[in-house]
Amino acid sequence: MNTNEAATNANNLQREQTLKAGGKAKHFHQFFTAYLIVVFLVVVVGLSSILFLLAQQYKHSQTLITEQLVSLQTQYLQQTYLINADKLIDSILKNIDSNELITLQQALSLQSRKLSLLKSEYKNSYQQWFSSNNLAMNLLTRIASSHTNNELVKSKSLIQLDTLLDAINIQLNNQQTDSKQAVLLSKVENQLTNIVAKLKRLDLNTTFRTFDQLSKQMDEMFVTDYAKQLANKQYESQGMADIVRDFIRFEDLILKDDLLAKWQDNLHLIEDYQQQLLAQQLQWQKIMDKLLVSQQEVDAVLAISDYAGINKEAVLFNLLPKWVVTAFAVVLISIVGLLLLIRRKIKVVSQFSVNSITRFIENEASALTAEEKDSFSQQRNHALYSAEAEQLIKKIQRINYNNHNEAEYLALTDKNQMLEDKVTKFDASAKSTSQLLVEQQRCKALHLTAIKQLVLLGASAVTTTIGASNKTDAGVAENHLNNAHHQGLDLVRKLRQASYYRYLQSSDALLTLSDVNLVALIQAVVLNSRNELILCNNKLSVSIDKKILSEVNLDVELFCEMFNVFIRLLFSQQKSRQLALKLNLVDKNNGQQKICFTGQVQGKEQIVQLPQALHGFSDDTTEQSELGDYFHTLLKNQHGYDVSAKLTEQAYHFSFTLPLAVANNQQEHHYPMLTLPGYLTDIENACVKLSAKYLVMPVEVLLAVKIPEKYQHLQQLLQAMGLQITFVSCELILQQQWKNGRFAVLITEIDCLPFTEFMIDKDEKFSCSDTLTRGVFSLDNLNNVTTKSECYSHWVQGELNAKSTVSELVTAMKPWIKEQSCGSLTPEEQVTQVTSSNDHIDVVAEGELVFASLNQALSFNFERYLKHQGSAELAIFMLEEYTTENTVLMEELSQAFTVNDVKKADAVIKVLLINSRILAADHLLQLCQHWQTLLTTQGLDKSEKVQVTLLSKTKQAVDEISQHAVTIA
């Protein structure tokens, strides 16, 4: 430690000791506590006085408002009731309906009652009006009672007059009426028409003048005695007689019921009632005028009182005692003085704190003398020295002692950020790894499930007898089996590819290296593609450079998968093409050789562009296809490189280079060119005959040989018998393929343990293997193959060789092959079993019933069903629900068919049609469409044999779907 550092530390120690010594300093707010208490007390006293005066003023104002509000409210209600009563009188004077008059009169009585209850100077008048309105109510009731009878008589009179006028018009239009009769009838008609017009307008508002005119016309008609005149001129006329009779009836109605007198009495009553109302209305208007004048006077008084109130406040202020005013002035002056003192004190204390902090900072860089120590100690003991200033000085001292500068802080921040990034990346990696593991396990489980379906398909095909009346029917059945098996193989391949792809992407992926024959692996992969080549009419040839050493060390499963995908990429979307595969040695050194794999595709037609799957290998900007990305992952794990795809004038090329480790002490060999497909010359005729004789079966045979090329003879004969052949050339692949349980027959010259439990049977109550006969055949008298335990005694066992004859192979493969021959029952007999005795079923229905007994695997397309559902978990979960619903719907359809319920049957068929589309059940879909056609054209008829047959076929299709679903789930 140098001299400067020692001096600095000594100064710091001295300052710390000085800061710790002495009494406690006051906090900043403690300097002003007394002043603030005094201000608070002054404010409280002043506010209390003001609130007291305001309360007294408010009480006085409320008293005045209450006194004036009552009178104003009473006057307002009085004016409102008077206005309502005036409106009701106007409505009564304009109304002619007696019932409505009673309602209006009741409302008027209610208004007068309300007025009589008010405390007013007109209370006596209101009570008199209320009494008169009650009397008027009784008058109206009497008027209404008589008015109803008067209206009834009036209506009868008008009806009689209308009848009389109609009879007169008919008589006038009669040609037999003479001129005298016509003149008299016209006169009567005119007179009656005038009476009708006035009688129709007769109501409670009719004036006495109008009523007198009507009465005068009536009297004139009766005095003239038209009835007698008409009777004298009727001349045996029935029409005139009817008119005379009607006229007499009219006279009787008017005179006996005394119509005019009753109406006259009612009019007098209503006129008196209206006169009373008018007198009442006139009095109310006078009261309203007086109330308005009174209201104006009140408004003027209120205005004057407001002004007087203001003056009273001024007077009240003048009457306040002088000591009250003096007290208010003292309070205000005291508050102002205290606030000024507080301001001055804040300023002094703040300035002292600033000076103290400044002196401490200035003295921080130099040593303290004895005088400075005393000065600093005295300053700290000063009355204005605050605790906040002392805390600030201590913090400044700590900052100066801090050893970490800004650069070190930034460095620590960067380091912390790097650690956070690493943690984030680790979390993402762990999450991705976990997700890949879950997906891999799910794909592996689905892969085993798909293999189970293939096994069940093979077992179903072997155990089911397919009757066919001709070659066409047999071909149809064979095509169904081929399609189902092909779809199953494609699904197994895709699921295995997905599982293996996720395994390679995970961190747990490891290479399992073993010494194998490269040429044998290539031959096995190429020969396994023979069926696909035939299907797409493609050709393939393989040529291998003789400099290549065949014994290599590699991951067998990874290489075989990569080479298989390499061929699929070359043949992507191609038909009738020729593929030339070439393996050329690029470089060779100690323990390693680099081989260039090249594929050239050409055909009769010119190729104008690369397949879509290869675009990603020719253009870096194009995104890789799913298959291309899978191939790139496989190649990357084997350290392959130099991948390219290019298009030439007549063909396109796809190549890559792969380094392979080689075994020591090898010699070069010549490898003959391998060309596919095509039969060997010596067995071509035999293969053609076998293909014509045997059905293609979904039964797979695993052929495990060391050199696959030498066993083409055996492969082609077995394929001609309808079996599906798969080559393997090493023990590792043999064990993997055989243990998964997919293959029914094993033919091997490689030593292995064939009698073992299959993966598809683990953790299963029902063994899929028991449904399919298993066979093991040795090609080289292997001990492990020829020796089996009692658990596998039901397996078929035997020996074959590369040159086994056709008869030997037929005998050995008897449990798994099937000839293309008619069944034991004719088509007519099979139909008869379903429909009892149906002599009139058409040919189409018979043909469908023949093939209704095909195996359960044809009941619906599981791969298409998976696509419809979107995920395998959802598909398997929903499968039981669909099958259960189909069974219930089938029972409902049977019930509807029994009672000929067309609507219910149509609803059931629609739901079944939807379910068949979801399940991809083509056969059930066709049956539902047939049902819809029948329901539209014929309806339901339980006695119709065609419909009985169709019902039986539909039930059978639903049962097959349920059975197939049980095997899947």
PDB file of N, CA and C in Angstrom, residues 646-691:
ATOM      1  N   LYS A 646     -30.186 -32.658 -61.031  1.00  0.00           N
ATOM      2  CA  LYS A 646     -30.136 -31.788 -62.213  1.00  0.00           C
ATOM      3  C   LYS A 646     -30.882 -32.439 -63.359  1.00  0.00           C
ATOM      4  N   LEU A 647     -31.336 -31.601 -64.281  1.00  0.00           N
ATOM      5  CA  LEU A 647     -32.116 -32.039 -65.428  1.00  0.00           C
ATOM      6  C   LEU A 647     -31.280 -31.885 -66.688  1.00  0.00           C
ATOM      7  N   THR A 648     -31.231 -32.962 -67.516  1.00  0.00           N
ATOM      8  CA  THR A 648     -30.521 -32.930 -68.799  1.00  0.00           C
ATOM      9  C   THR A 648     -31.548 -32.964 -69.925  1.00  0.00           C
ATOM     10  N   GLU A 649     -31.082 -33.117 -71.142  1.00  0.00           N
ATOM     11  CA  GLU A 649     -31.987 -33.085 -72.299  1.00  0.00           C
ATOM     12  C   GLU A 649     -32.936 -34.283 -72.307  1.00  0.00           C
ATOM     13  N   GLN A 650     -32.449 -35.463 -71.971  1.00  0.00           N
ATOM     14  CA  GLN A 650     -33.257 -36.665 -72.065  1.00  0.00           C
ATOM     15  C   GLN A 650     -33.595 -37.292 -70.711  1.00  0.00           C
ATOM     16  N   ALA A 651     -32.988 -36.829 -69.624  1.00  0.00           N
ATOM     17  CA  ALA A 651     -33.185 -37.488 -68.331  1.00  0.00           C
ATOM     18  C   ALA A 651     -32.912 -36.496 -67.207  1.00  0.00           C
ATOM     19  N   TYR A 652     -33.022 -36.982 -65.988  1.00  0.00           N
ATOM     20  CA  TYR A 652     -32.595 -36.204 -64.830  1.00  0.00           C
ATOM     21  C   TYR A 652     -31.770 -37.110 -63.924  1.00  0.00           C
ATOM     22  N   HIS A 653     -30.827 -36.470 -63.190  1.00  0.00           N
ATOM     23  CA  HIS A 653     -29.880 -37.185 -62.348  1.00  0.00           C
ATOM     24  C   HIS A 653     -30.051 -36.743 -60.903  1.00  0.00           C
ATOM     25  N   PHE A 654     -29.802 -37.690 -60.020  1.00  0.00           N
ATOM     26  CA  PHE A 654     -29.827 -37.418 -58.581  1.00  0.00           C
ATOM     27  C   PHE A 654     -28.695 -38.224 -57.959  1.00  0.00           C
ATOM     28  N   SER A 655     -27.794 -37.544 -57.233  1.00  0.00           N
ATOM     29  CA  SER A 655     -26.598 -38.240 -56.732  1.00  0.00           C
ATOM     30  C   SER A 655     -26.193 -37.685 -55.370  1.00  0.00           C
ATOM     31  N   PHE A 656     -25.385 -38.489 -54.669  1.00  0.00           N
ATOM     32  CA  PHE A 656     -24.788 -38.070 -53.408  1.00  0.00           C
ATOM     33  C   PHE A 656     -23.560 -38.945 -53.160  1.00  0.00           C
ATOM     34  N   THR A 657     -22.714 -38.507 -52.246  1.00  0.00           N
ATOM     35  CA  THR A 657     -21.485 -39.244 -51.910  1.00  0.00           C
ATOM     36  C   THR A 657     -21.548 -39.647 -50.445  1.00  0.00           C
ATOM     37  N   LEU A 658     -21.143 -40.903 -50.185  1.00  0.00           N
ATOM     38  CA  LEU A 658     -21.242 -41.444 -48.840  1.00  0.00           C
ATOM     39  C   LEU A 658     -19.920 -42.100 -48.446  1.00  0.00           C
ATOM     40  N   PRO A 659     -19.294 -41.677 -47.340  1.00  0.00           N
ATOM     41  CA  PRO A 659     -18.083 -42.349 -46.855  1.00  0.00           C
ATOM     42  C   PRO A 659     -18.444 -43.585 -46.030  1.00  0.00           C
ATOM     43  N   LEU A 660     -17.743 -44.687 -46.300  1.00  0.00           N
ATOM     44  CA  LEU A 660     -18.021 -45.935 -45.596  1.00  0.00           C
ATOM     45  C   LEU A 660     -16.721 -46.541 -45.092  1.00  0.00           C
ATOM     46  N   ALA A 661     -16.767 -47.024 -43.859  1.00  0.00           N
ATOM     47  CA  ALA A 661     -15.610 -47.736 -43.307  1.00  0.00           C
ATOM     48  C   ALA A 661     -15.600 -49.167 -43.841  1.00  0.00           C
ATOM     49  N   VAL A 662     -14.410 -49.678 -44.198  1.00  0.00           N
ATOM     50  CA  VAL A 662     -14.309 -51.005 -44.812  1.00  0.00           C
ATOM     51  C   VAL A 662     -13.528 -51.931 -43.888  1.00  0.00           C
ATOM     52  N   ALA A 663     -13.810 -53.231 -44.040  1.00  0.00           N
ATOM     53  CA  ALA A 663     -13.051 -54.253 -43.306  1.00  0.00           C
ATOM     54  C   ALA A 663     -11.738 -54.531 -44.021  1.00  0.00           C
ATOM     55  N   ASN A 664     -10.773 -55.040 -43.297  1.00  0.00           N
ATOM     56  CA  ASN A 664      -9.454 -55.290 -43.873  1.00  0.00           C
ATOM     57  C   ASN A 664      -9.436 -56.600 -44.666  1.00  0.00           C
ATOM     58  N   ASN A 665      -8.379 -56.733 -45.465  1.00  0.00           N
ATOM     59  CA  ASN A 665      -8.111 -57.976 -46.198  1.00  0.00           C
ATOM     60  C   ASN A 665      -9.275 -58.360 -47.098  1.00  0.00           C
ATOM     61  N   GLN A 666      -9.618 -57.441 -48.003  1.00  0.00           N
ATOM     62  CA  GLN A 666     -10.679 -57.718 -48.982  1.00  0.00           C
ATOM     63  C   GLN A 666     -10.096 -57.613 -50.391  1.00  0.00           C
ATOM     64  N   GLN A 667     -10.694 -58.376 -51.265  1.00  0.00           N
ATOM     65  CA  GLN A 667     -10.295 -58.333 -52.660  1.00  0.00           C
ATOM     66  C   GLN A 667     -11.449 -57.801 -53.493  1.00  0.00           C
ATOM     67  N   GLU A 668     -11.089 -57.255 -54.641  1.00  0.00           N
ATOM     68  CA  GLU A 668     -12.116 -56.717 -55.522  1.00  0.00           C
ATOM     69  C   GLU A 668     -12.895 -57.850 -56.180  1.00  0.00           C
ATOM     70  N   HIS A 669     -14.193 -57.582 -56.422  1.00  0.00           N
ATOM     71  CA  HIS A 669     -15.081 -58.557 -57.053  1.00  0.00           C
ATOM     72  C   HIS A 669     -15.803 -57.894 -58.213  1.00  0.00           C
ATOM     73  N   HIS A 670     -16.213 -58.751 -59.114  1.00  0.00           N
ATOM     74  CA  HIS A 670     -17.052 -58.268 -60.203  1.00  0.00           C
ATOM     75  C   HIS A 670     -18.509 -58.510 -59.845  1.00  0.00           C
ATOM     76  N   TYR A 671     -19.320 -57.448 -59.939  1.00  0.00           N
ATOM     77  CA  TYR A 671     -20.732 -57.551 -59.567  1.00  0.00           C
ATOM     78  C   TYR A 671     -21.570 -57.429 -60.829  1.00  0.00           C
ATOM     79  N   PRO A 672     -22.289 -58.507 -61.170  1.00  0.00           N
ATOM     80  CA  PRO A 672     -23.104 -58.436 -62.394  1.00  0.00           C
ATOM     81  C   PRO A 672     -24.222 -57.420 -62.237  1.00  0.00           C
ATOM     82  N   MET A 673     -24.650 -56.863 -63.382  1.00  0.00           N
ATOM     83  CA  MET A 673     -25.739 -55.882 -63.352  1.00  0.00           C
ATOM     84  C   MET A 673     -27.050 -56.579 -62.990  1.00  0.00           C
ATOM     85  N   LEU A 674     -27.808 -55.930 -62.093  1.00  0.00           N
ATOM     86  CA  LEU A 674     -29.111 -56.452 -61.652  1.00  0.00           C
ATOM     87  C   LEU A 674     -30.208 -55.631 -62.329  1.00  0.00           C
ATOM     88  N   THR A 675     -31.110 -56.337 -63.063  1.00  0.00           N
ATOM     89  CA  THR A 675     -32.164 -55.657 -63.820  1.00  0.00           C
ATOM     90  C   THR A 675     -33.516 -56.156 -63.354  1.00  0.00           C
ATOM     91  N   LEU A 676     -34.422 -55.222 -63.095  1.00  0.00           N
ATOM     92  CA  LEU A 676     -35.779 -55.522 -62.633  1.00  0.00           C
ATOM     93  C   LEU A 676     -36.775 -54.659 -63.396  1.00  0.00           C
ATOM     94  N   PRO A 677     -38.079 -55.138 -63.435  1.00  0.00           N
ATOM     95  CA  PRO A 677     -38.569 -56.468 -63.056  1.00  0.00           C
ATOM     96  C   PRO A 677     -38.382 -57.446 -64.193  1.00  0.00           C
ATOM     97  N   GLY A 678     -39.099 -58.515 -64.195  1.00  0.00           N
ATOM     98  CA  GLY A 678     -38.969 -59.533 -65.232  1.00  0.00           C
ATOM     99  C   GLY A 678     -38.719 -60.893 -64.621  1.00  0.00           C
ATOM    100  N   TYR A 679     -39.235 -61.932 -65.294  1.00  0.00           N
ATOM    101  CA  TYR A 679     -39.076 -63.286 -64.791  1.00  0.00           C
ATOM    102  C   TYR A 679     -37.773 -63.891 -65.305  1.00  0.00           C
ATOM    103  N   LEU A 680     -37.219 -64.791 -64.494  1.00  0.00           N
ATOM    104  CA  LEU A 680     -36.086 -65.577 -64.980  1.00  0.00           C
ATOM    105  C   LEU A 680     -36.550 -66.471 -66.121  1.00  0.00           C
ATOM    106  N   THR A 681     -35.708 -66.691 -67.068  1.00  0.00           N
ATOM    107  CA  THR A 681     -36.108 -67.387 -68.293  1.00  0.00           C
ATOM    108  C   THR A 681     -36.603 -68.792 -68.009  1.00  0.00           C
ATOM    109  N   ASP A 682     -35.960 -69.489 -67.101  1.00  0.00           N
ATOM    110  CA  ASP A 682     -36.308 -70.898 -66.881  1.00  0.00           C
ATOM    111  C   ASP A 682     -37.613 -71.085 -66.122  1.00  0.00           C
ATOM    112  N   ILE A 683     -38.122 -70.053 -65.469  1.00  0.00           N
ATOM    113  CA  ILE A 683     -39.367 -70.226 -64.701  1.00  0.00           C
ATOM    114  C   ILE A 683     -40.459 -69.267 -65.167  1.00  0.00           C
ATOM    115  N   GLU A 684     -40.275 -68.634 -66.302  1.00  0.00           N
ATOM    116  CA  GLU A 684     -41.256 -67.641 -66.748  1.00  0.00           C
ATOM    117  C   GLU A 684     -42.620 -68.277 -66.981  1.00  0.00           C
ATOM    118  N   ASN A 685     -42.650 -69.423 -67.695  1.00  0.00           N
ATOM    119  CA  ASN A 685     -43.937 -70.077 -67.962  1.00  0.00           C
ATOM    120  C   ASN A 685     -44.603 -70.541 -66.672  1.00  0.00           C
ATOM    121  N   ALA A 686     -43.790 -71.101 -65.767  1.00  0.00           N
ATOM    122  CA  ALA A 686     -44.349 -71.563 -64.502  1.00  0.00           C
ATOM    123  C   ALA A 686     -44.953 -70.397 -63.708  1.00  0.00           C
ATOM    124  N   CYS A 687     -44.288 -69.258 -63.704  1.00  0.00           N
ATOM    125  CA  CYS A 687     -44.805 -68.085 -62.974  1.00  0.00           C
ATOM    126  C   CYS A 687     -46.120 -67.600 -63.567  1.00  0.00           C
ATOM    127  N   VAL A 688     -46.228 -67.616 -64.897  1.00  0.00           N
ATOM    128  CA  VAL A 688     -47.472 -67.177 -65.540  1.00  0.00           C
ATOM    129  C   VAL A 688     -48.625 -68.087 -65.149  1.00  0.00           C
ATOM    130  N   LYS A 689     -48.362 -69.411 -65.175  1.00  0.00           N
ATOM    131  CA  LYS A 689     -49.418 -70.362 -64.807  1.00  0.00           C
ATOM    132  C   LYS A 689     -49.819 -70.221 -63.338  1.00  0.00           C
ATOM    133  N   LEU A 690     -48.825 -70.034 -62.468  1.00  0.00           N
ATOM    134  CA  LEU A 690     -49.142 -69.874 -61.048  1.00  0.00           C
ATOM    135  C   LEU A 690     -49.942 -68.594 -60.796  1.00  0.00           C
ATOM    136  N   SER A 691     -49.594 -67.532 -61.492  1.00  0.00           N
ATOM    137  CA  SER A 691     -50.324 -66.262 -61.313  1.00  0.00           C
ATOM    138  C   SER A 691     -51.773 -66.397 -61.732  1.00  0.00           C
TER     139      SER A 691
END
